[in-house]
Tab-separated table of C-alpha atoms and ligand atoms in Angstrom:
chain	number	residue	atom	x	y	z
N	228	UNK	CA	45.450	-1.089	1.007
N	229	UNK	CA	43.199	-3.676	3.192
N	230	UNK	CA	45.945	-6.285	3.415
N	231	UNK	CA	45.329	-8.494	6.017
N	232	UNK	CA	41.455	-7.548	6.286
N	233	UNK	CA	39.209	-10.256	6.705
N	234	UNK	CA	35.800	-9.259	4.578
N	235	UNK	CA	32.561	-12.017	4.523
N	236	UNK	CA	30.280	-11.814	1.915
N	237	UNK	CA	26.920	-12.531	3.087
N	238	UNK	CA	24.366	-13.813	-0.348
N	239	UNK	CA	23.472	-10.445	-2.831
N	240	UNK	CA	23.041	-9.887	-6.155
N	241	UNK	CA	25.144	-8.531	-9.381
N	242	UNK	CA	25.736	-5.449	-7.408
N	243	UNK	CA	28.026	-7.693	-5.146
N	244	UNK	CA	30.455	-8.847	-7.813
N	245	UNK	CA	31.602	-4.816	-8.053
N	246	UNK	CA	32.492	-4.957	-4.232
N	247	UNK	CA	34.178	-8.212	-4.521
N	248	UNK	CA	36.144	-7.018	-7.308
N	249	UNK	CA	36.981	-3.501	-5.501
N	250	UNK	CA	38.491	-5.296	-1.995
N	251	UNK	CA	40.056	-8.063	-3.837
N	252	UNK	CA	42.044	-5.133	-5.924
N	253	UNK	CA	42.506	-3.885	-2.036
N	254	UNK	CA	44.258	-6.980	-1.249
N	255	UNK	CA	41.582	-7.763	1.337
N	256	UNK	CA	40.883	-11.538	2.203
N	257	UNK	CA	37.631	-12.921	0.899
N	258	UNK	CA	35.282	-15.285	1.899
N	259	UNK	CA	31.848	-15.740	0.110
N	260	UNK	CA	29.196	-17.626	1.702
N	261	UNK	CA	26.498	-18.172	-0.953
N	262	UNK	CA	27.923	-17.773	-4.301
N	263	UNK	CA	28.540	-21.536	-5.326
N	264	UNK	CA	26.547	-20.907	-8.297
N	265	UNK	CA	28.786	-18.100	-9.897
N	266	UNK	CA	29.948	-18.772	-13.262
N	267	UNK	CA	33.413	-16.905	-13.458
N	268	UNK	CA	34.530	-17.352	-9.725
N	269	UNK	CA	36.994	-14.759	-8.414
N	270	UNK	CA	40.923	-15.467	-8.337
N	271	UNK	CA	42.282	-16.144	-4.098
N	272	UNK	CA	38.429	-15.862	-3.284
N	273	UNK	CA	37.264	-18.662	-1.233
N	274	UNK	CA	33.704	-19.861	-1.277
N	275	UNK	CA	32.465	-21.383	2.045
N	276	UNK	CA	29.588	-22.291	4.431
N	277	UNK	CA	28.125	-20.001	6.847
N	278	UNK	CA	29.441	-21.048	10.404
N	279	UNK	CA	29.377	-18.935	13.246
N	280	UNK	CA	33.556	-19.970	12.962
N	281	UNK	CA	33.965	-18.123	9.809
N	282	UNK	CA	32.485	-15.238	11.004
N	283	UNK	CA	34.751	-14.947	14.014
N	284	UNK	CA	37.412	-13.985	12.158
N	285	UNK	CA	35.809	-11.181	10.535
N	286	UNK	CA	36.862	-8.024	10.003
N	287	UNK	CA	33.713	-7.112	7.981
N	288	UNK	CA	30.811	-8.813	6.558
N	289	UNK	CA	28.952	-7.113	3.550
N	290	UNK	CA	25.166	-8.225	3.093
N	291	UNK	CA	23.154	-7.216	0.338
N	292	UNK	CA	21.217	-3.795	-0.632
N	293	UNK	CA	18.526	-5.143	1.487
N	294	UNK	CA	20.574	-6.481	4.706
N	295	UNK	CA	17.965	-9.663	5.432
N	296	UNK	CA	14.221	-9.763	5.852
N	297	UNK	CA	12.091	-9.699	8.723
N	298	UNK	CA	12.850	-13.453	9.640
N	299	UNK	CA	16.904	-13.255	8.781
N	300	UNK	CA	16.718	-14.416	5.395
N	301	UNK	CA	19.365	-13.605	3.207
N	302	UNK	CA	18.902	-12.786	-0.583
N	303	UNK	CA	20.733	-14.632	-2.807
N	304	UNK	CA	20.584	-14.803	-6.225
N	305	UNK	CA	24.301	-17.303	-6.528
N	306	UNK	CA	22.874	-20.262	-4.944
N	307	UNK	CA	19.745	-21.967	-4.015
N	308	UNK	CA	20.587	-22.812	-0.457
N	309	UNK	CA	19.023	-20.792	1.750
N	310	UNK	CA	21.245	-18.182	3.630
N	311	UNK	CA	19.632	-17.350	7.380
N	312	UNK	CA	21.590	-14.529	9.701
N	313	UNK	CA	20.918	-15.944	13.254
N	314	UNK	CA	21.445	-14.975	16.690
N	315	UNK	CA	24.042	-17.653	17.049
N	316	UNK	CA	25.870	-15.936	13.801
N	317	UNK	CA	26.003	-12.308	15.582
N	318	UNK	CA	27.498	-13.433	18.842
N	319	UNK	CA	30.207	-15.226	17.115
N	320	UNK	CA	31.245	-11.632	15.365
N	321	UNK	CA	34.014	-9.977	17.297
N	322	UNK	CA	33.311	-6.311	18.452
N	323	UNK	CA	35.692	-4.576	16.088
N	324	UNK	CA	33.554	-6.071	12.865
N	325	UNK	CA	31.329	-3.738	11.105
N	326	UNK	CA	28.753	-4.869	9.098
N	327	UNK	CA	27.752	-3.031	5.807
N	328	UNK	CA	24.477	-3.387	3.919
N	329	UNK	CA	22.170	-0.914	2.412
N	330	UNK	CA	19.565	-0.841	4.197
N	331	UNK	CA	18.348	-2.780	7.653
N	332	UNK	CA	15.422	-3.757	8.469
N	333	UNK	CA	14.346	-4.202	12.229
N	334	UNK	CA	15.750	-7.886	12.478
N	335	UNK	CA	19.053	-7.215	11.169
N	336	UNK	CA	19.394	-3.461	13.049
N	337	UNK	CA	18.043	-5.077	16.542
N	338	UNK	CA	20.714	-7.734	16.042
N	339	UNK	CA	23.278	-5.332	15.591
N	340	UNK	CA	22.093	-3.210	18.509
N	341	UNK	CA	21.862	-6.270	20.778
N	342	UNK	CA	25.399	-7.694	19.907
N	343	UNK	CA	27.024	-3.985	19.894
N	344	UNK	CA	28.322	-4.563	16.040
N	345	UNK	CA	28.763	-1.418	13.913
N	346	UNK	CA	25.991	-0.870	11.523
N	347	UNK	CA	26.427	0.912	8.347
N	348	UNK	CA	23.401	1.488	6.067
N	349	UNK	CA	24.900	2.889	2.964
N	350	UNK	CA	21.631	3.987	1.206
N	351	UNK	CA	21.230	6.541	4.008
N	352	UNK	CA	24.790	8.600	3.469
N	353	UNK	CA	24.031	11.456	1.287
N	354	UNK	CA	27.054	10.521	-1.098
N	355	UNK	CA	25.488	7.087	-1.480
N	356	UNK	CA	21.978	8.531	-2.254
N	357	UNK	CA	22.868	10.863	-4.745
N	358	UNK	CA	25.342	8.773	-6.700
N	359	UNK	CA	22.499	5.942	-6.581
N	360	UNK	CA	19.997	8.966	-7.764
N	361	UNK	CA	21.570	9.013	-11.074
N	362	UNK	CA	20.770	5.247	-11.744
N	363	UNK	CA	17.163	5.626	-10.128
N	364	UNK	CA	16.159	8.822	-12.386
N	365	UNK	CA	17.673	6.766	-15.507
N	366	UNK	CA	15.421	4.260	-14.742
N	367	UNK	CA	12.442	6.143	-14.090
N	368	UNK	CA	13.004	7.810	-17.407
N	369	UNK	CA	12.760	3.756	-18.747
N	370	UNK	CA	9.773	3.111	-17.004
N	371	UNK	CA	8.187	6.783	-18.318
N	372	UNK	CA	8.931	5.810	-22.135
N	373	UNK	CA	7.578	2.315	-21.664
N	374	UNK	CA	4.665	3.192	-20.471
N	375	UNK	CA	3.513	6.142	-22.672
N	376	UNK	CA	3.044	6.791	-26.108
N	377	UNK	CA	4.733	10.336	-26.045
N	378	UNK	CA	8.008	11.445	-26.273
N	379	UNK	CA	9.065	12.945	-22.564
N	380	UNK	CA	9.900	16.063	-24.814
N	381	UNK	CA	7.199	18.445	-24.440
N	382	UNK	CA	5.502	16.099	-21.913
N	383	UNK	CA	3.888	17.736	-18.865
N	384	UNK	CA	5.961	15.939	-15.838
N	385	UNK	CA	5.455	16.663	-12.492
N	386	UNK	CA	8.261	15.427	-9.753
N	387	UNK	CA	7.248	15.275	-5.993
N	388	UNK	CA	10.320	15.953	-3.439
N	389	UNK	CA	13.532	17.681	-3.780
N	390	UNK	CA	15.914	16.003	-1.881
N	391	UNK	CA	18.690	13.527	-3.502
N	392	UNK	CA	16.557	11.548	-6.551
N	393	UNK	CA	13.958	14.536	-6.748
N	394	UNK	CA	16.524	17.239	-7.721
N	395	UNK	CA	18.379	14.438	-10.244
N	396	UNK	CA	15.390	13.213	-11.563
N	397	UNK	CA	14.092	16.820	-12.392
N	398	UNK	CA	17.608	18.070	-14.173
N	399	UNK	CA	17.435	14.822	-16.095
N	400	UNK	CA	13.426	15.385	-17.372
N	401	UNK	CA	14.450	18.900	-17.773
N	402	UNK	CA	17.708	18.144	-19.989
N	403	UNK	CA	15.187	15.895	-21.848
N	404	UNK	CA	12.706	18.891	-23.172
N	405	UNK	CA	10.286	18.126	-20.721
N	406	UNK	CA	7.818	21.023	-19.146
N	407	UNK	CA	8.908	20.029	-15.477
N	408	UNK	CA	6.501	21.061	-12.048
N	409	UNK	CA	8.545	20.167	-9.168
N	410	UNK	CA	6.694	20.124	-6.384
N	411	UNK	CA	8.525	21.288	-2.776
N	412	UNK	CA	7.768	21.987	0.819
N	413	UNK	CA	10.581	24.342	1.502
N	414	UNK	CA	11.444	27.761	0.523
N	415	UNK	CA	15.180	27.867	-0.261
N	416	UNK	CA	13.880	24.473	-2.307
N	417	UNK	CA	11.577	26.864	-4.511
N	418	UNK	CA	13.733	29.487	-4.984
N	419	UNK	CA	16.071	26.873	-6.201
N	420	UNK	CA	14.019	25.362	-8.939
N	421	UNK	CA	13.057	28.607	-9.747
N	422	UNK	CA	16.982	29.257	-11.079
N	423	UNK	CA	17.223	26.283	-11.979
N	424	UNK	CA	14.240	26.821	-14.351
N	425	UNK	CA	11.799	24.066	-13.204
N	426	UNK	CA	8.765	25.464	-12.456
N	427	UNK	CA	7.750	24.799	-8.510
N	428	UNK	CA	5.048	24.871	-6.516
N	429	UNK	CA	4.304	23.766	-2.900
N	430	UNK	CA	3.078	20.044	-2.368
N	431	UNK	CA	-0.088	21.044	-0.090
N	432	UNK	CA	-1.487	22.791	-3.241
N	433	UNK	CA	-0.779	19.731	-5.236
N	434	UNK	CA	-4.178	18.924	-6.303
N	435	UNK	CA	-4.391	22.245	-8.497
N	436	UNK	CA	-1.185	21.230	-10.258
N	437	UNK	CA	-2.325	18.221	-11.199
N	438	UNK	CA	-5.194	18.753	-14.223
N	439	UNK	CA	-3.307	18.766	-17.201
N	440	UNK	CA	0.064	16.540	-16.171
N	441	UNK	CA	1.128	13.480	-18.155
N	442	UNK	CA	3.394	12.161	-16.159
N	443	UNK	CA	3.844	12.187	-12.242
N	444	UNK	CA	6.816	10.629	-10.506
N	445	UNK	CA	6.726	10.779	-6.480
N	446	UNK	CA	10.265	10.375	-4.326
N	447	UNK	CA	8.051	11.584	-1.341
N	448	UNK	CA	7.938	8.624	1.359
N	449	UNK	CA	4.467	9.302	2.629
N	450	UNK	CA	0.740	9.171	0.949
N	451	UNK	CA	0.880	12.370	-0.592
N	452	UNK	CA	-0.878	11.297	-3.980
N	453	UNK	CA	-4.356	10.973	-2.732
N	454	UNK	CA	-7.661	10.410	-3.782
N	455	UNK	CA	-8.656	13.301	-3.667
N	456	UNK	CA	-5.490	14.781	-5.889
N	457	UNK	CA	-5.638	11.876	-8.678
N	458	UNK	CA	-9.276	12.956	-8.337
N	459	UNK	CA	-7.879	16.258	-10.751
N	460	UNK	CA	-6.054	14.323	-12.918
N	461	UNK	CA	-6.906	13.402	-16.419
N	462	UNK	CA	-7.040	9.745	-17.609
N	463	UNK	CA	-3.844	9.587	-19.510
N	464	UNK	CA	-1.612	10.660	-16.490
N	465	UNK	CA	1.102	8.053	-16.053
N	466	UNK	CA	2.029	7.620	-11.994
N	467	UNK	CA	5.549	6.437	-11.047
N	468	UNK	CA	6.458	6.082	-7.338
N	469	UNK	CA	10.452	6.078	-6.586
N	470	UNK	CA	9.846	6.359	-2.859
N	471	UNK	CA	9.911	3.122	-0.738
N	472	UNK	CA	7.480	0.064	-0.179
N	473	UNK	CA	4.167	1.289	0.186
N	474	UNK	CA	5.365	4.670	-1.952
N	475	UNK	CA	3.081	7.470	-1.554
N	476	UNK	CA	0.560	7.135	-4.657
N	477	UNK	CA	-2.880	6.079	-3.551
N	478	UNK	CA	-2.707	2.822	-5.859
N	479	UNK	CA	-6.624	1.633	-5.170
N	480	UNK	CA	-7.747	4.886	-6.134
N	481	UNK	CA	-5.742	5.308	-9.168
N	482	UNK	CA	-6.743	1.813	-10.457
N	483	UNK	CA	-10.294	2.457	-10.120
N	484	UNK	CA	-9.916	5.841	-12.065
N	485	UNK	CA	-8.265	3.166	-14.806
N	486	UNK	CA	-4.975	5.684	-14.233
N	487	UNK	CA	-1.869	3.466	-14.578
N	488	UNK	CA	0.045	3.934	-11.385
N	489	UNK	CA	2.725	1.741	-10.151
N	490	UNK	CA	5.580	1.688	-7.741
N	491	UNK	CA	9.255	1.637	-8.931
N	492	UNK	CA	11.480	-0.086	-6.292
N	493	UNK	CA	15.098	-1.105	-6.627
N	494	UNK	CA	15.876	0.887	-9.574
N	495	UNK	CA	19.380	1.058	-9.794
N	496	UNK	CA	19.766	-2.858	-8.718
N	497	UNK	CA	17.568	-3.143	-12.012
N	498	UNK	CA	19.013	-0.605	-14.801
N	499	UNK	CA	22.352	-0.267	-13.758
N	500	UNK	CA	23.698	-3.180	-11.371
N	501	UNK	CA	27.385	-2.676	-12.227
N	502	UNK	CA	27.025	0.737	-11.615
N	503	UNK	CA	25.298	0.365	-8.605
N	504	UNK	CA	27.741	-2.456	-7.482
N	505	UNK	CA	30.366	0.137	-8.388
N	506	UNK	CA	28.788	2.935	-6.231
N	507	UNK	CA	28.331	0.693	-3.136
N	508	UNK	CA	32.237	-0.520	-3.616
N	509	UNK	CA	33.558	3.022	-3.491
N	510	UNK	CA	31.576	3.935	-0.284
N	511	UNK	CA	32.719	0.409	1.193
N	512	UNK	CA	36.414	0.470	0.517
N	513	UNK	CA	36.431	3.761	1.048
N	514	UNK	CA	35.235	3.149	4.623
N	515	UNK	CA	36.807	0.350	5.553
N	516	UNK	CA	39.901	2.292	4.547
N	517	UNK	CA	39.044	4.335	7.394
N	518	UNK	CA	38.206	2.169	10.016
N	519	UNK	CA	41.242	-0.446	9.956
N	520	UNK	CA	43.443	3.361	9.707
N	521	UNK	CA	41.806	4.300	13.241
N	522	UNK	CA	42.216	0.446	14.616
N	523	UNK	CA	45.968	0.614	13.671
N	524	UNK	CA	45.491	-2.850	10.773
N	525	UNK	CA	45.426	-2.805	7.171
N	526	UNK	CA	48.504	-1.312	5.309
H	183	NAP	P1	15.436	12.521	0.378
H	183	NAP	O1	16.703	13.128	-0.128
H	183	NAP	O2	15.200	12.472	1.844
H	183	NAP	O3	14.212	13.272	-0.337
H	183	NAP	C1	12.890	13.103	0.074
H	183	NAP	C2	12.125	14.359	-0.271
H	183	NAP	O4	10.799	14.196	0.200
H	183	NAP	C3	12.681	15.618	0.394
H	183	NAP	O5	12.670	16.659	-0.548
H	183	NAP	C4	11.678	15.903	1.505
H	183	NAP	O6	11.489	17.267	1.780
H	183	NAP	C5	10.423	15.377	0.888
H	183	NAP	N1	9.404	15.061	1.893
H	183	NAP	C6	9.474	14.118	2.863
H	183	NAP	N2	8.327	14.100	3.570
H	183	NAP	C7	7.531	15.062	3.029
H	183	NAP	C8	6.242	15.524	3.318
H	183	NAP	N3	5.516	14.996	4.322
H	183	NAP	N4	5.731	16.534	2.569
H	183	NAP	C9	6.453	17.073	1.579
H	183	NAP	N5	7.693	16.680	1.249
H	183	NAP	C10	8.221	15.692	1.968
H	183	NAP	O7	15.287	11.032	-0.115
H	183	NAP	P2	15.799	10.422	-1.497
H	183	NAP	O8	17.153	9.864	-1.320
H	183	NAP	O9	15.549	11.396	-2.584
H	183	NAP	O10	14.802	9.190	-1.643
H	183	NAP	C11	13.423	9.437	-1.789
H	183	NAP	C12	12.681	8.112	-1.737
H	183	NAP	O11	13.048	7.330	-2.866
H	183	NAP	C13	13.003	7.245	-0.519
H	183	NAP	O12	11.840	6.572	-0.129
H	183	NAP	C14	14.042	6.264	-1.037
H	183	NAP	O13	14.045	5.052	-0.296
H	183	NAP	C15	13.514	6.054	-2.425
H	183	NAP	N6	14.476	5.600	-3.432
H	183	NAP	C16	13.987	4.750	-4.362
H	183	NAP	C17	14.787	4.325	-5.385
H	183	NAP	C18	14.181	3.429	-6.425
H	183	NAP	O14	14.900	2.732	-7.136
H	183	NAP	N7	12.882	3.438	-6.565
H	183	NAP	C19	16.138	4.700	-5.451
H	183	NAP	C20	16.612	5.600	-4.477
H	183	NAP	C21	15.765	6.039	-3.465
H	183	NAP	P3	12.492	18.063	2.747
H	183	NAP	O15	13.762	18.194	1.979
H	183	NAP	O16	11.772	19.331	2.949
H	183	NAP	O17	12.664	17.219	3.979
């Protein structure tokens, strides 16, 4: 149990009411700063203002999948106040806190660095990335029906990267009837989608692969779909980039070869967000299990 742990929630989305849910059930105490707009508000939750005196008492403070922006914005979706993280904020947070988010950009991890507070990026454990991966390829498979006219059985799909959404997303096309081309950069990757009957190839011979595809989904986080690739490719191909803001797809090109081609960010927040909530709440309480074990609080 996390009786007598102090957990701040920091603005979010949908996904947040999951973790809210999850360390309430922990007997955790809750504070949420930025949620006066929630319809069905939590039972011995309290709602309050961000003050750098509220965060003192922190055992934890959760921000959202994206921690802040570059300027310490907070997303919100609960209330139309805007929520800023600020220098003042961090110093009032006392060493032991640990601050959970899913991913940190430079303001929010130079903070953190500065003020010696625990960071914990969730979207880059492996558990994390692979739960989320199930989520991500359901949505791609959305995105892939929406925007052909084809059923994805017997479609020619071709999946860039093996690592956490890659392998998911390929199983899932696979299980679906699709012809799938995974494209790889290792060997013990290969061999692997050769048993697991996805037929693989290596990504710097990519352009030949690419002349009869219908569909092309990238989880590769660097400008591997070129010009010079989507050059092969016929007119009907259908580009969907998983990997992060810019992706890897180049988008100019495609455009001007009137190839639809667009970039797929935030999937599971999207598709799923109770899942995703749900995913994020395990890894969280699972955690903060942990660290209030090794710091001798918590029951
Ligand atoms: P991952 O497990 O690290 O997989 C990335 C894959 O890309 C690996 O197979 C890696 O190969 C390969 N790769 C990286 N650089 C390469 C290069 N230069 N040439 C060839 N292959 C290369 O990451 P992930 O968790 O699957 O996530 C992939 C991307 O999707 C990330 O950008 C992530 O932020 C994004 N993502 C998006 C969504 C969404 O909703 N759109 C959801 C989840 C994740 P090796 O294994 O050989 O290193």
């Amino acid at each position: 149990m996390l009786t007598g742990v102090q957990v701040v929630f920091l603005g979010g989305d949908a996904r947040q009411l999951e973790i809210i849910q999850k360390l309430s059930e922990l007997d955790s105490t809750v504070t949420l700063v930025g949620f006066d707009q929630l319809q069905n508000p939590f039972h011995g939750v309290q709602r309050q203002s961000l003050t750098p005196e509220l965060l003192q008492q922190a055992d934890a403070l959760v921000l959202p999948a994206v921690g802040t922006d570059d300027k310490g914005r907070i997303h919100a979706i609960f209330t139309s106040d805007e929520l800023m993280l600020t220098e003042e904020h961090m110093a009032a947070l006392s060493s032991h806190c640990v601050l959970f988010t899913g991913m940190a950009k430079p303001y929010l991890s130079k903070l953190c660095d500065k003020h010696r507070i625990t960071l914990v990026e969730l979207f880059d454990r492996d558990d994390v990335a692979i739960y989320n991966s199930i989520p991500t390829a359901e949505g791609a498979v959305m995105m892939a029906i929406q925007h052909t006219d084809i059923t994805l059985h017997g479609s020619e799909c071709l999946v860039l990267g093996m690592g956490r959404t890659g392998f998911t997303l390929a199983r899932t096309l696979f299980g679906l009837g699709a012809n799938v081309r995974i494209g790889v950069r290792r060997n013990e990757h290969f061999a692997r989608a050769t048993e697991m009957g996805f037929k693989p190839f290596y990504v710097t011979d990519l352009a030949q692969y690419v002349t009869n595809i219908d569909l092309l989904f990238n989880t590769i986080p660097t400008m591997i779909v070129t010009a010079q690739v989507i050059a092969q490719m016929p007119n009907r191909a259908v580009l969907i980039d998983l990997a992060s803001f810019p992706g890897g797809i180049d988008f100019r090109f495609a455009e001007k070869r009137g190839i639809k081609a667009m970039l797929a960010p935030g999937l599971p927040g999207i598709v799923a967000p109770k899942t995703a909530g749900r995913i994020l709440a395990q890894s969280i309480s699972q955690l903060l299990l942990e660290f209030t074990r090794n710091r001798g609080n918590g029951q």
